[in-house]
Amino acid sequence: MAEGSVFADPDVQKSALRVIINCVCGPTTRFGGSVTRFTSGGKRNRTTIRSGGDVLGKLWACVQANNGIKALLTLLMVKTPITEADAIRALACRALCGLARSETVKQIISKLPLFTHGQLQLMVREPSLQDKRSEHLKFCRYASELIERVTGKSSIGPDTSLNDIYRLNIVAQTKISYPSKELLQLIHSHLMSQGLLDTAATLQREAELPSSSSASSTPPTVKPDRMYSTPKIGNTPVHLSISLPTTPLHEKFRFSDRSLLSTPEASSSQVISASSNGPIRSTLKKKTLKASTSQVAYQQNMAALKRQSSRKLASPPTLDSIVSNYLMEQHARCKNPVVTCPPFSLLERHRCPDPKFRRRAPASITSRLMRRPAFPIHGGVDGARQNRNFVYSRFTPVQTIVDSEEDGYLTCCAFSKHLDPTNMFLYVGTYAGELKVYNLKTGAEEESYVCHTSSVTSCQPSTDGKLMLTSSLWGRPMSALWSMDEVFERKFAFEEDHYMEFGKLSEDKIIGTKDETAHIYDTTTGKSILTLVDTELCNNYTKNCATFDPTDELVLSDGVLWDIRSKKPIHKFDKFNSNISGRFHPSGLEVIINSEIWDIRSFHLLHTVPALDQCQLAFNNAGDIMYGAMLQLDEDDEFSDERMKSPFGSSFRTFDATDYKPIVTIDVKRNIFDLATDPTDTYLAVIENQGNLLEDTLLESACRLYEIGRKKVDDEDEDEQTDGREDEDDDDDDGSDDDSLIFDDDEEDNDNEGGENGEDGHGNADEDNDDLSLNDDDDDDLSEIDFSDDIDELVSGDSDDDDILFALSSSFR
């Protein structure tokens, strides 16, 4: 009701929000103690249900389980209708304040962009409508309360993020200390500058301060005629005469109009003013008004003095507090402040050291490669991350595969899992329901099979290459298991499962997905052995894809974590998007649902990665690199147009899977339908389509094969290949149009050699499974490898710079 999905009426939304506020914003302690239920069975049936805090906890958990956090966050960003946006925003913020009293909800909210990127502070700046200032003031009050409840700070700046607050907390916990002699030296210098030479000498003698050049030198003196010179107007000196009053100040205000008129001084002044300014009567009137005004001012001053005397005067700040605040401000400016610091120096500027290891890997890829014999296996600390940034920031197209049919439309792709380089295949699904097999070595089409009556949405071969799982968009059966041993034939059909995949650890089980239900099948018999569904916990993701964890003991389906041994749900993750249901990290310790990273051990939200929003993910074979792309396969998706118009709708991105920092973005300038990596992490296959087949605007449909670690070809080579592209298209039946794509990416020129993302990641630096694994037992053998001869041979030969860099990067694989 509050989201407006049932009735899109602002009054209904506000009423629903008020009901939520009454539920989640109640007091934690209630009058009358606990809530008790009475029945007719006597004292034995009289049981205590819950105390006030327990009832609130149940309400908070109920709102969270029904995706209340997502609904309230959506209403915080609402802008329509413009006349009610501020009121709805204020009510949603108030409900979040009450919900944030739950520790679980507070931990989740603290990791969302609402606080990590300062979105809430930006909304406080201006109202949605200037006429609704009163509603905006309510929102500001609730926003301040929410910030204080989540961060512990009562007031922060409008541009302050949660990371800044954490840094301020570190600074607040730091114990400030400084050498006392340095403070005395500063006092000595100050006394010398003020001309107090005897006092400065006494301080230096008693404090045993070292004699310095400033102490021995005398401050510059100023001549008396300069200090008290006679002011001049032009060239004529002006002499000022000051007469001090003889009447005490407290008696000066004790007068009346009558005494003022009776004094001779007043009479003479009145005569003088009368003779010079006008009649005596007007002068007397002015004097009377001045006297009455002075009397009122005197009475007000006396009342103020009495009020000040009744108050307790604040004690002036001590010198130690002034110096400590000064040093704390310096400590707050540090980029990486630490809690435990040595004594601060008053004579030098303080700066916390940047975290840096003594044996840190150099920024140059060549230097890291040459240091591998001495610092195995990546040339020093943090060398693995720099190597990943270097290798996976370079992509060049080496082969283009197109359908032999004229109106062929490719939809999905997958590599064969075996590691025989002479027998590597690329499986490609088409819109017509066919599965085509291409030989990577020759680029020729080996086989073509008709699998479904509609477009093939996914295909997954087994590790031994004898089985194949395919899924389609519609029609019956929607998924099937095929045998590829000798004859390509269908073994089992799965009528209603729209997505299928093998187990991660063992392929004796298959998991299928039908809406919010997950089915687990036996690969040998094809029979269903387990069904996982709970209608009360369903998140109803539009693109739910059930998946196994790396141990095949846990299943993630529709945002719910299941234990297949006990056949019970373990935890329901909060829903923050409507499409992506999530998948496991290859390490098995984290769950990635859209842009949220969840810890599978504590179910805490670790952090959010906005760059992963609405991206389908694919990991490399080592599990330390993650590819993300906004796929455009489903024509019925209501958000497909938005993804096409997105700046990342025609590009894929690479991320470091250890800390989720982006490495590079490659713009292919076409709609991406699928991507896959080969088992050796050497090639990346991307389905690129330009135009729409249903609207009869299809211009190109191809599977582009990118080589990882090699930089793109020179512009001159691209021009030559572009000129001869028309001639090559005639001979493109075998799909071997090498380097035919005009490859454009602005970010690829970034070398990434010095750690393109600069920051030091705090995640576990997972390495490659073969020679890059830190857990391998052959580290000593790797450390004895000498690459100097190979490098000298490359440099002395006729190879160009790209070949040299490619050879260096290939050594890490």
mmCIF file with all atom_site columns, N, CA, C and O in Angstrom, residues 35 61 134 157 196 289 303 338 397 462 507 510 551 650 660 690 722 735 740 746 757:
data_model
loop_
_atom_site.group_PDB
_atom_site.id
_atom_site.type_symbol
_atom_site.label_atom_id
_atom_site.label_alt_id
_atom_site.label_comp_id
_atom_site.label_asym_id
_atom_site.label_entity_id
_atom_site.label_seq_id
_atom_site.pdbx_PDB_ins_code
_atom_site.Cartn_x
_atom_site.Cartn_y
_atom_site.Cartn_z
_atom_site.occupancy
_atom_site.B_iso_or_equiv
_atom_site.pdbx_formal_charge
_atom_site.auth_seq_id
_atom_site.auth_comp_id
_atom_site.auth_asym_id
_atom_site.auth_atom_id
_atom_site.pdbx_PDB_model_num
ATOM 1  N N  . VAL A 1 35  ? 3.068  -7.828  28.515  1.00 0.00 ? 35  VAL A N  1
ATOM 2  C CA . VAL A 1 35  ? 1.748  -8.111  27.971  1.00 0.00 ? 35  VAL A CA 1
ATOM 3  C C  . VAL A 1 35  ? 1.387  -9.545  28.319  1.00 0.00 ? 35  VAL A C  1
ATOM 4  O O  . VAL A 1 35  ? 2.162  -10.477 28.091  1.00 0.00 ? 35  VAL A O  1
ATOM 5  N N  . ALA A 1 61  ? 11.050 -7.094  12.776  1.00 0.00 ? 61  ALA A N  1
ATOM 6  C CA . ALA A 1 61  ? 11.381 -8.250  11.942  1.00 0.00 ? 61  ALA A CA 1
ATOM 7  C C  . ALA A 1 61  ? 10.313 -8.486  10.882  1.00 0.00 ? 61  ALA A C  1
ATOM 8  O O  . ALA A 1 61  ? 10.628 -8.879  9.750   1.00 0.00 ? 61  ALA A O  1
ATOM 9  N N  . SER A 1 134 ? 7.384  23.676  5.190   1.00 0.00 ? 134 SER A N  1
ATOM 10 C CA . SER A 1 134 ? 7.061  23.117  6.505   1.00 0.00 ? 134 SER A CA 1
ATOM 11 C C  . SER A 1 134 ? 7.237  21.599  6.504   1.00 0.00 ? 134 SER A C  1
ATOM 12 O O  . SER A 1 134 ? 7.768  21.014  7.465   1.00 0.00 ? 134 SER A O  1
ATOM 13 N N  . GLY A 1 157 ? 28.197 17.491  8.472   1.00 0.00 ? 157 GLY A N  1
ATOM 14 C CA . GLY A 1 157 ? 28.083 18.400  7.351   1.00 0.00 ? 157 GLY A CA 1
ATOM 15 C C  . GLY A 1 157 ? 27.243 17.818  6.230   1.00 0.00 ? 157 GLY A C  1
ATOM 16 O O  . GLY A 1 157 ? 27.004 16.614  6.153   1.00 0.00 ? 157 GLY A O  1
ATOM 17 N N  . LEU A 1 196 ? 59.217 40.911  26.619  1.00 0.00 ? 196 LEU A N  1
ATOM 18 C CA . LEU A 1 196 ? 59.361 40.529  28.026  1.00 0.00 ? 196 LEU A CA 1
ATOM 19 C C  . LEU A 1 196 ? 60.635 39.708  28.169  1.00 0.00 ? 196 LEU A C  1
ATOM 20 O O  . LEU A 1 196 ? 60.622 38.490  28.345  1.00 0.00 ? 196 LEU A O  1
ATOM 21 N N  . LEU A 1 289 ? 14.755 64.759  26.769  1.00 0.00 ? 289 LEU A N  1
ATOM 22 C CA . LEU A 1 289 ? 14.629 63.471  26.108  1.00 0.00 ? 289 LEU A CA 1
ATOM 23 C C  . LEU A 1 289 ? 15.892 62.628  26.268  1.00 0.00 ? 289 LEU A C  1
ATOM 24 O O  . LEU A 1 289 ? 15.843 61.421  26.507  1.00 0.00 ? 289 LEU A O  1
ATOM 25 N N  . ALA A 1 303 ? 19.913 45.675  35.056  1.00 0.00 ? 303 ALA A N  1
ATOM 26 C CA . ALA A 1 303 ? 19.207 44.395  35.030  1.00 0.00 ? 303 ALA A CA 1
ATOM 27 C C  . ALA A 1 303 ? 20.043 43.311  34.361  1.00 0.00 ? 303 ALA A C  1
ATOM 28 O O  . ALA A 1 303 ? 20.067 42.157  34.799  1.00 0.00 ? 303 ALA A O  1
ATOM 29 N N  . VAL A 1 338 ? 45.250 6.918   12.497  1.00 0.00 ? 338 VAL A N  1
ATOM 30 C CA . VAL A 1 338 ? 45.352 5.728   13.331  1.00 0.00 ? 338 VAL A CA 1
ATOM 31 C C  . VAL A 1 338 ? 45.050 6.125   14.765  1.00 0.00 ? 338 VAL A C  1
ATOM 32 O O  . VAL A 1 338 ? 45.205 7.290   15.158  1.00 0.00 ? 338 VAL A O  1
ATOM 33 N N  . PRO A 1 397 ? 39.902 -7.799  -29.915 1.00 0.00 ? 397 PRO A N  1
ATOM 34 C CA . PRO A 1 397 ? 39.140 -8.810  -30.668 1.00 0.00 ? 397 PRO A CA 1
ATOM 35 C C  . PRO A 1 397 ? 40.047 -9.569  -31.629 1.00 0.00 ? 397 PRO A C  1
ATOM 36 O O  . PRO A 1 397 ? 40.815 -8.966  -32.379 1.00 0.00 ? 397 PRO A O  1
ATOM 37 N N  . SER A 1 462 ? 28.952 -29.976 -19.741 1.00 0.00 ? 462 SER A N  1
ATOM 38 C CA . SER A 1 462 ? 29.574 -30.607 -18.577 1.00 0.00 ? 462 SER A CA 1
ATOM 39 C C  . SER A 1 462 ? 31.092 -30.533 -18.691 1.00 0.00 ? 462 SER A C  1
ATOM 40 O O  . SER A 1 462 ? 31.639 -30.187 -19.745 1.00 0.00 ? 462 SER A O  1
ATOM 41 N N  . GLU A 1 507 ? 28.846 -32.909 -10.770 1.00 0.00 ? 507 GLU A N  1
ATOM 42 C CA . GLU A 1 507 ? 27.804 -32.745 -11.767 1.00 0.00 ? 507 GLU A CA 1
ATOM 43 C C  . GLU A 1 507 ? 26.784 -33.867 -11.716 1.00 0.00 ? 507 GLU A C  1
ATOM 44 O O  . GLU A 1 507 ? 26.092 -34.134 -12.701 1.00 0.00 ? 507 GLU A O  1
ATOM 45 N N  . ILE A 1 510 ? 21.502 -31.579 -10.824 1.00 0.00 ? 510 ILE A N  1
ATOM 46 C CA . ILE A 1 510 ? 21.121 -30.445 -11.667 1.00 0.00 ? 510 ILE A CA 1
ATOM 47 C C  . ILE A 1 510 ? 20.062 -29.661 -10.917 1.00 0.00 ? 510 ILE A C  1
ATOM 48 O O  . ILE A 1 510 ? 19.162 -30.248 -10.299 1.00 0.00 ? 510 ILE A O  1
ATOM 49 N N  . THR A 1 551 ? 30.269 -25.734 -2.641  1.00 0.00 ? 551 THR A N  1
ATOM 50 C CA . THR A 1 551 ? 30.292 -27.061 -2.020  1.00 0.00 ? 551 THR A CA 1
ATOM 51 C C  . THR A 1 551 ? 29.062 -27.897 -2.345  1.00 0.00 ? 551 THR A C  1
ATOM 52 O O  . THR A 1 551 ? 28.975 -29.045 -1.904  1.00 0.00 ? 551 THR A O  1
ATOM 53 N N  . SER A 1 650 ? 25.885 -0.918  -23.385 1.00 0.00 ? 650 SER A N  1
ATOM 54 C CA . SER A 1 650 ? 26.606 -1.528  -24.497 1.00 0.00 ? 650 SER A CA 1
ATOM 55 C C  . SER A 1 650 ? 28.060 -1.792  -24.135 1.00 0.00 ? 650 SER A C  1
ATOM 56 O O  . SER A 1 650 ? 28.938 -1.724  -24.985 1.00 0.00 ? 650 SER A O  1
ATOM 57 N N  . TYR A 1 660 ? 36.184 -5.963  -5.116  1.00 0.00 ? 660 TYR A N  1
ATOM 58 C CA . TYR A 1 660 ? 35.077 -5.439  -5.936  1.00 0.00 ? 660 TYR A CA 1
ATOM 59 C C  . TYR A 1 660 ? 35.365 -4.040  -6.486  1.00 0.00 ? 660 TYR A C  1
ATOM 60 O O  . TYR A 1 660 ? 34.438 -3.266  -6.717  1.00 0.00 ? 660 TYR A O  1
ATOM 61 N N  . GLN A 1 690 ? 23.415 -5.783  -32.943 1.00 0.00 ? 690 GLN A N  1
ATOM 62 C CA . GLN A 1 690 ? 23.072 -4.405  -33.255 1.00 0.00 ? 690 GLN A CA 1
ATOM 63 C C  . GLN A 1 690 ? 21.746 -4.396  -34.005 1.00 0.00 ? 690 GLN A C  1
ATOM 64 O O  . GLN A 1 690 ? 21.613 -4.976  -35.070 1.00 0.00 ? 690 GLN A O  1
ATOM 65 N N  . THR A 1 722 ? 39.681 -2.365  -41.619 1.00 0.00 ? 722 THR A N  1
ATOM 66 C CA . THR A 1 722 ? 38.333 -1.868  -41.905 1.00 0.00 ? 722 THR A CA 1
ATOM 67 C C  . THR A 1 722 ? 38.116 -1.718  -43.402 1.00 0.00 ? 722 THR A C  1
ATOM 68 O O  . THR A 1 722 ? 37.026 -1.999  -43.920 1.00 0.00 ? 722 THR A O  1
ATOM 69 N N  . GLY A 1 735 ? 33.679 -18.209 -40.071 1.00 0.00 ? 735 GLY A N  1
ATOM 70 C CA . GLY A 1 735 ? 33.646 -17.369 -38.877 1.00 0.00 ? 735 GLY A CA 1
ATOM 71 C C  . GLY A 1 735 ? 35.011 -16.944 -38.405 1.00 0.00 ? 735 GLY A C  1
ATOM 72 O O  . GLY A 1 735 ? 35.219 -16.755 -37.216 1.00 0.00 ? 735 GLY A O  1
ATOM 73 N N  . SER A 1 740 ? 38.331 -7.838  -36.943 1.00 0.00 ? 740 SER A N  1
ATOM 74 C CA . SER A 1 740 ? 37.485 -7.055  -37.839 1.00 0.00 ? 740 SER A CA 1
ATOM 75 C C  . SER A 1 740 ? 36.660 -6.015  -37.114 1.00 0.00 ? 740 SER A C  1
ATOM 76 O O  . SER A 1 740 ? 35.997 -5.227  -37.745 1.00 0.00 ? 740 SER A O  1
ATOM 77 N N  . ASP A 1 746 ? 37.823 4.108   -24.283 1.00 0.00 ? 746 ASP A N  1
ATOM 78 C CA . ASP A 1 746 ? 38.668 5.218   -23.844 1.00 0.00 ? 746 ASP A CA 1
ATOM 79 C C  . ASP A 1 746 ? 39.477 4.862   -22.620 1.00 0.00 ? 746 ASP A C  1
ATOM 80 O O  . ASP A 1 746 ? 40.519 5.448   -22.376 1.00 0.00 ? 746 ASP A O  1
ATOM 81 N N  . ASN A 1 757 ? 43.485 1.451   -9.574  1.00 0.00 ? 757 ASN A N  1
ATOM 82 C CA . ASN A 1 757 ? 42.534 1.984   -8.623  1.00 0.00 ? 757 ASN A CA 1
ATOM 83 C C  . ASN A 1 757 ? 43.207 2.556   -7.400  1.00 0.00 ? 757 ASN A C  1
ATOM 84 O O  . ASN A 1 757 ? 42.551 2.991   -6.476  1.00 0.00 ? 757 ASN A O  1
#
